[in-house]
PDB file of C-alpha atoms in Angstrom:
ATOM      1  CA  GLY A  99       0.000   0.000   0.000  1.00 51.00           C
ATOM      2  CA  ASN A 100       0.860   3.587  -0.546  1.00 49.00           C
ATOM      3  CA  PRO A 101       1.543   5.859   2.394  1.00 50.00           C
ATOM      4  CA  ALA A 102      -1.633   7.189   4.014  1.00 41.00           C
ATOM      5  CA  SER A 103      -0.976  10.709   5.192  1.00 40.00           C
ATOM      6  CA  ASN A 104      -1.281  11.651   8.862  1.00 40.00           C
ATOM      7  CA  GLY A 105       0.327  15.083   9.014  1.00 43.00           C
ATOM      8  CA  SER A 106       4.015  14.729   8.250  1.00 81.00           C
ATOM      9  CA  MET A 107       3.967  11.021   9.127  1.00 91.00           C
ATOM     10  CA  SER A 108       2.290   8.333   7.055  1.00 93.00           C
ATOM     11  CA  ARG A 109       1.775   4.644   7.691  1.00 94.00           C
ATOM     12  CA  PHE A 110       1.930   2.125   4.884  1.00 94.00           C
ATOM     13  CA  HIS A 111       3.007  -1.408   4.107  1.00 94.00           C
ATOM     14  CA  PHE A 112       5.169  -2.864   1.390  1.00 95.00           C
ATOM     15  CA  THR A 113       5.678  -6.331  -0.001  1.00 95.00           C
ATOM     16  CA  THR A 114       8.890  -8.274   0.611  1.00 94.00           C
ATOM     17  CA  PRO A 115       9.838 -11.839  -0.328  1.00 92.00           C
ATOM     18  CA  TYR A 116       8.647 -12.709   3.212  1.00 90.00           C
ATOM     19  CA  GLY A 117       5.252 -10.992   3.062  1.00 91.00           C
ATOM     20  CA  GLU A 118       4.002  -7.568   4.073  1.00 94.00           C
ATOM     21  CA  ILE A 119       5.920  -5.239   6.399  1.00 94.00           C
ATOM     22  CA  ARG A 120       4.407  -2.187   8.041  1.00 94.00           C
ATOM     23  CA  ALA A 121       6.366   1.039   7.887  1.00 95.00           C
ATOM     24  CA  MET A 122       6.193   4.730   8.631  1.00 96.00           C
ATOM     25  CA  ALA A 123       7.283   7.518   6.319  1.00 96.00           C
ATOM     26  CA  PHE A 124       8.100  11.105   7.237  1.00 96.00           C
ATOM     27  CA  GLY A 125       8.312  14.081   4.918  1.00 93.00           C
ATOM     28  CA  GLU A 126       7.504  14.391   1.259  1.00 87.00           C
ATOM     29  CA  ARG A 127       9.079  12.420  -1.516  1.00 80.00           C
ATOM     30  CA  HIS A 128      10.176  14.859  -4.181  1.00 72.00           C
ATOM     31  CA  ASN A 129      12.516  12.518  -6.047  1.00 66.00           C
ATOM     32  CA  SER A 130      15.102   9.822  -5.389  1.00 69.00           C
ATOM     33  CA  ASP A 131      17.614  12.395  -4.144  1.00 83.00           C
ATOM     34  CA  ASN A 132      16.042  12.842  -0.704  1.00 90.00           C
ATOM     35  CA  PHE A 133      15.417   9.210   0.332  1.00 95.00           C
ATOM     36  CA  VAL A 134      16.566   7.925   3.748  1.00 97.00           C
ATOM     37  CA  LEU A 135      15.928   4.426   5.123  1.00 97.00           C
ATOM     38  CA  CYS A 136      16.567   3.658   8.807  1.00 97.00           C
ATOM     39  CA  LEU A 137      16.980   0.200  10.341  1.00 96.00           C
ATOM     40  CA  GLN A 138      16.073  -0.300  13.996  1.00 93.00           C
ATOM     41  CA  GLY A 139      17.755  -2.285  16.741  1.00 91.00           C
ATOM     42  CA  LYS A 140      16.951  -5.935  17.369  1.00 89.00           C
ATOM     43  CA  SER A 141      14.567  -5.668  20.327  1.00 88.00           C
ATOM     44  CA  ALA A 142      10.788  -5.748  19.917  1.00 87.00           C
ATOM     45  CA  LYS A 143      10.382  -3.153  22.702  1.00 89.00           C
ATOM     46  CA  ILE A 144       8.345  -0.205  21.470  1.00 89.00           C
ATOM     47  CA  ASP A 145      11.125   2.292  22.269  1.00 88.00           C
ATOM     48  CA  VAL A 146      13.492   0.325  20.005  1.00 88.00           C
ATOM     49  CA  VAL A 147      10.958  -0.205  17.215  1.00 88.00           C
ATOM     50  CA  THR A 148      10.270   3.545  17.201  1.00 91.00           C
ATOM     51  CA  GLU A 149      13.804   4.730  18.043  1.00 92.00           C
ATOM     52  CA  TRP A 150      14.233   6.548  14.728  1.00 95.00           C
ATOM     53  CA  THR A 151      10.945   8.482  14.962  1.00 96.00           C
ATOM     54  CA  ASN A 152      12.315  11.721  16.443  1.00 95.00           C
ATOM     55  CA  ALA A 153      15.287  11.761  14.072  1.00 95.00           C
ATOM     56  CA  ALA A 154      12.957  11.026  11.141  1.00 96.00           C
ATOM     57  CA  ARG A 155      10.786  14.016  12.053  1.00 95.00           C
ATOM     58  CA  GLN A 156      13.891  16.242  12.180  1.00 95.00           C
ATOM     59  CA  MET A 157      15.197  14.911   8.856  1.00 95.00           C
ATOM     60  CA  ALA A 158      11.757  15.412   7.263  1.00 94.00           C
ATOM     61  CA  ALA A 159      11.731  19.015   8.481  1.00 93.00           C
ATOM     62  CA  ALA A 160      15.060  19.443   6.663  1.00 93.00           C
ATOM     63  CA  GLY A 161      13.569  18.148   3.397  1.00 92.00           C
ATOM     64  CA  TRP A 162      14.309  14.420   3.523  1.00 94.00           C
ATOM     65  CA  PHE A 163      11.813  11.611   2.863  1.00 95.00           C
ATOM     66  CA  VAL A 164      12.473   9.063   5.618  1.00 96.00           C
ATOM     67  CA  VAL A 165      11.198   5.476   5.718  1.00 97.00           C
ATOM     68  CA  LEU A 166      11.193   3.387   8.899  1.00 97.00           C
ATOM     69  CA  PRO A 167      10.335  -0.254   8.190  1.00 95.00           C
ATOM     70  CA  ASN A 168       9.030  -2.159  11.227  1.00 93.00           C
ATOM     71  CA  LEU A 169      10.736  -5.512  10.855  1.00 88.00           C
ATOM     72  CA  HIS A 170       8.799  -6.770  13.882  1.00 85.00           C
ATOM     73  CA  SER A 171       5.499  -6.379  11.999  1.00 86.00           C
ATOM     74  CA  ASN A 172       6.032  -9.715  10.233  1.00 87.00           C
ATOM     75  CA  GLU A 173       7.130 -12.811  12.172  1.00 84.00           C
ATOM     76  CA  ARG A 174       9.268 -13.886   9.199  1.00 81.00           C
ATOM     77  CA  THR A 175      11.264 -10.624   9.283  1.00 82.00           C
ATOM     78  CA  THR A 176      11.673 -10.173  13.032  1.00 82.00           C
ATOM     79  CA  PRO A 177      15.302  -9.226  13.773  1.00 82.00           C
ATOM     80  CA  GLY A 178      17.319 -12.214  14.812  1.00 74.00           C
ATOM     81  CA  THR A 179      15.310 -14.623  12.649  1.00 75.00           C
ATOM     82  CA  GLN A 180      16.727 -13.476   9.311  1.00 66.00           C
ATOM     83  CA  GLY A 181      20.332 -13.143   8.189  1.00 64.00           C
ATOM     84  CA  ALA A 182      21.985 -10.235   6.424  1.00 59.00           C
ATOM     85  CA  VAL A 183      21.046 -11.526   2.968  1.00 58.00           C
ATOM     86  CA  ASP A 184      17.409 -11.532   4.012  1.00 85.00           C
ATOM     87  CA  VAL A 185      17.584  -7.998   5.405  1.00 91.00           C
ATOM     88  CA  ALA A 186      19.155  -6.912   2.113  1.00 93.00           C
ATOM     89  CA  LYS A 187      16.117  -8.322   0.302  1.00 93.00           C
ATOM     90  CA  ILE A 188      13.859  -6.302   2.613  1.00 94.00           C
ATOM     91  CA  VAL A 189      15.805  -3.078   1.982  1.00 96.00           C
ATOM     92  CA  LEU A 190      15.721  -3.729  -1.763  1.00 97.00           C
ATOM     93  CA  ALA A 191      11.945  -4.342  -1.562  1.00 96.00           C
ATOM     94  CA  ALA A 192      11.485  -0.956   0.135  1.00 96.00           C
ATOM     95  CA  LEU A 193      13.539   0.740  -2.582  1.00 96.00           C
ATOM     96  CA  GLU A 194      11.490  -1.023  -5.249  1.00 96.00           C
ATOM     97  CA  HIS A 195       8.241   0.013  -3.540  1.00 95.00           C
ATOM     98  CA  PHE A 196       9.232   3.669  -3.957  1.00 93.00           C
ATOM     99  CA  ALA A 197      10.957   3.138  -7.334  1.00 92.00           C
ATOM    100  CA  ILE A 198      14.252   4.411  -5.906  1.00 94.00           C
ATOM    101  CA  VAL A 199      17.056   4.003  -8.418  1.00 92.00           C
ATOM    102  CA  LYS A 200      19.618   6.460  -7.059  1.00 94.00           C
ATOM    103  CA  PRO A 201      21.857   5.681  -4.072  1.00 95.00           C
ATOM    104  CA  ILE A 202      20.222   6.407  -0.709  1.00 96.00           C
ATOM    105  CA  VAL A 203      21.172   7.503   2.771  1.00 97.00           C
ATOM    106  CA  LEU A 204      21.073   4.341   4.902  1.00 97.00           C
ATOM    107  CA  CYS A 205      20.959   4.592   8.694  1.00 98.00           C
ATOM    108  CA  GLY A 206      21.174   1.865  11.294  1.00 96.00           C
ATOM    109  CA  LYS A 207      21.358   1.597  15.058  1.00 95.00           C
ATOM    110  CA  SER A 208      22.785  -1.363  16.983  1.00 93.00           C
ATOM    111  CA  TRP A 209      21.611  -4.531  15.160  1.00 91.00           C
ATOM    112  CA  GLY A 210      20.218  -2.311  12.392  1.00 93.00           C
ATOM    113  CA  GLY A 211      23.634  -0.647  12.091  1.00 93.00           C
ATOM    114  CA  GLY A 212      25.254  -4.016  11.541  1.00 91.00           C
ATOM    115  CA  GLN A 213      22.680  -4.851   8.881  1.00 92.00           C
ATOM    116  CA  ALA A 214      23.154  -1.431   7.248  1.00 94.00           C
ATOM    117  CA  THR A 215      26.922  -2.030   7.148  1.00 92.00           C
ATOM    118  CA  ARG A 216      26.445  -5.439   5.506  1.00 91.00           C
ATOM    119  CA  PHE A 217      23.974  -3.994   2.999  1.00 94.00           C
ATOM    120  CA  ALA A 218      26.320  -1.117   2.100  1.00 94.00           C
ATOM    121  CA  ALA A 219      29.230  -3.538   1.657  1.00 91.00           C
ATOM    122  CA  ALA A 220      27.240  -5.866  -0.616  1.00 91.00           C
ATOM    123  CA  HIS A 221      25.237  -3.193  -2.473  1.00 94.00           C
ATOM    124  CA  HIS A 222      27.650  -0.239  -2.519  1.00 92.00           C
ATOM    125  CA  HIS A 223      26.036   1.157  -5.681  1.00 94.00           C
ATOM    126  CA  ARG A 224      22.733   1.587  -3.755  1.00 96.00           C
ATOM    127  CA  VAL A 225      24.148   3.610  -0.818  1.00 96.00           C
ATOM    128  CA  ALA A 226      25.299   7.246  -1.086  1.00 95.00           C
ATOM    129  CA  ARG A 227      25.903   7.760   2.657  1.00 95.00           C
ATOM    130  CA  LEU A 228      25.914   5.505   5.692  1.00 95.00           C
ATOM    131  CA  VAL A 229      24.958   6.682   9.184  1.00 96.00           C
ATOM    132  CA  LEU A 230      25.652   4.251  12.031  1.00 95.00           C
ATOM    133  CA  ILE A 231      24.856   4.471  15.720  1.00 94.00           C
ATOM    134  CA  ALA A 232      26.678   1.866  17.831  1.00 93.00           C
ATOM    135  CA  PRO A 233      26.469  -0.747  15.066  1.00 92.00           C
ATOM    136  CA  SER A 234      26.512  -4.370  16.150  1.00 89.00           C
ATOM    137  CA  LEU A 235      28.317  -6.755  13.821  1.00 82.00           C
ATOM    138  CA  ASP A 236      29.182 -10.347  14.694  1.00 74.00           C
ATOM    139  CA  GLU A 237      31.714 -10.345  11.854  1.00 75.00           C
ATOM    140  CA  PRO A 238      33.212  -6.853  11.583  1.00 70.00           C
ATOM    141  CA  SER A 239      35.071  -7.804   8.382  1.00 74.00           C
ATOM    142  CA  ALA A 240      32.166  -6.193   6.470  1.00 77.00           C
ATOM    143  CA  VAL A 241      33.603  -2.808   7.464  1.00 83.00           C
ATOM    144  CA  GLY A 242      36.608  -3.474   5.252  1.00 78.00           C
ATOM    145  CA  CYS A 243      34.276  -4.211   2.328  1.00 78.00           C
ATOM    146  CA  LEU A 244      32.709  -0.754   2.327  1.00 83.00           C
ATOM    147  CA  ALA A 245      33.391   1.154  -0.876  1.00 76.00           C
ATOM    148  CA  ALA A 246      36.418   3.435  -0.545  1.00 78.00           C
ATOM    149  CA  GLY A 247      34.538   6.653  -1.315  1.00 81.00           C
ATOM    150  CA  LEU A 248      31.444   5.961   0.789  1.00 89.00           C
ATOM    151  CA  PRO A 249      30.878   8.717   3.371  1.00 91.00           C
ATOM    152  CA  VAL A 250      30.241   7.130   6.773  1.00 91.00           C
ATOM    153  CA  LYS A 251      29.158   8.899   9.966  1.00 92.00           C
ATOM    154  CA  LEU A 252      29.711   6.848  13.101  1.00 91.00           C
ATOM    155  CA  PHE A 253      28.204   7.690  16.483  1.00 92.00           C
ATOM    156  CA  TRP A 254      28.782   5.913  19.791  1.00 91.00           C
ATOM    157  CA  ALA A 255      28.063   6.668  23.424  1.00 86.00           C
ATOM    158  CA  ASP A 256      30.854   6.123  25.930  1.00 84.00           C
ATOM    159  CA  ASP A 257      28.386   4.464  28.284  1.00 83.00           C
ATOM    160  CA  ASP A 258      26.530   2.196  25.814  1.00 84.00           C
ATOM    161  CA  ALA A 259      25.704  -0.937  27.844  1.00 84.00           C
ATOM    162  CA  VAL A 260      24.303  -2.921  24.903  1.00 85.00           C
ATOM    163  CA  VAL A 261      27.059  -2.338  22.329  1.00 87.00           C
ATOM    164  CA  PRO A 262      30.062  -1.072  24.332  1.00 87.00           C
ATOM    165  CA  ILE A 263      32.332   1.484  22.721  1.00 88.00           C
ATOM    166  CA  ALA A 264      35.152  -1.090  22.812  1.00 85.00           C
ATOM    167  CA  ARG A 265      33.334  -2.733  19.898  1.00 83.00           C
ATOM    168  CA  ALA A 266      33.937   0.408  17.813  1.00 85.00           C
ATOM    169  CA  ALA A 267      37.536  -0.581  16.989  1.00 83.00           C
ATOM    170  CA  PRO A 268      36.780  -2.354  13.669  1.00 80.00           C
ATOM    171  CA  TYR A 269      34.957   0.777  12.528  1.00 80.00           C
ATOM    172  CA  THR A 270      37.458   3.355  13.753  1.00 80.00           C
ATOM    173  CA  GLU A 271      40.380   1.303  12.415  1.00 78.00           C
ATOM    174  CA  GLY A 272      38.653   0.246   9.191  1.00 73.00           C
ATOM    175  CA  LEU A 273      37.295   3.601   8.086  1.00 72.00           C
ATOM    176  CA  PRO A 274      39.523   6.423   6.888  1.00 63.00           C
ATOM    177  CA  ALA A 275      39.290   9.538   9.079  1.00 53.00           C
ATOM    178  CA  THR A 276      38.263  11.572   6.015  1.00 35.00           C
ATOM    179  CA  ARG A 277      34.965   9.778   5.693  1.00 40.00           C
TER     180      ARG A 277
END
């Protein structure tokens, strides 16, 4: 389904190889140049599922069209049940739903940051910028596979209890400072 407007936020669903996924969209889609997709953390807690909402509102106010897929809305796509290849298929389905052909801004937090990293490494031609907040990767070798010119913004809290800052080393060592 197409987004149903509710002020600056709309709710919609899109089809993936695993069935329908609910999502929220913020802002107006003018063209492929302003598309942002954000991947949530692994937990089904409402504050994790909606953790990108405030940032999405801010990005929309700045002119971006931001999509937040709820991977917990389909038992076949719940984080932790699907591997990186499967999450890539979900991201690609979202891009197809909106007919996005240009590279996007891809954001991910914690588990979603790990998935965003894997997607960017495997589909570098689809990602213009990567924004990561305390990304969680079981195999950090994906960091080394990121395209050399890909701009990456990395954020971490010193006191992150879920993904400690000590786990930032593969990112800080694997990404040039100029990114």
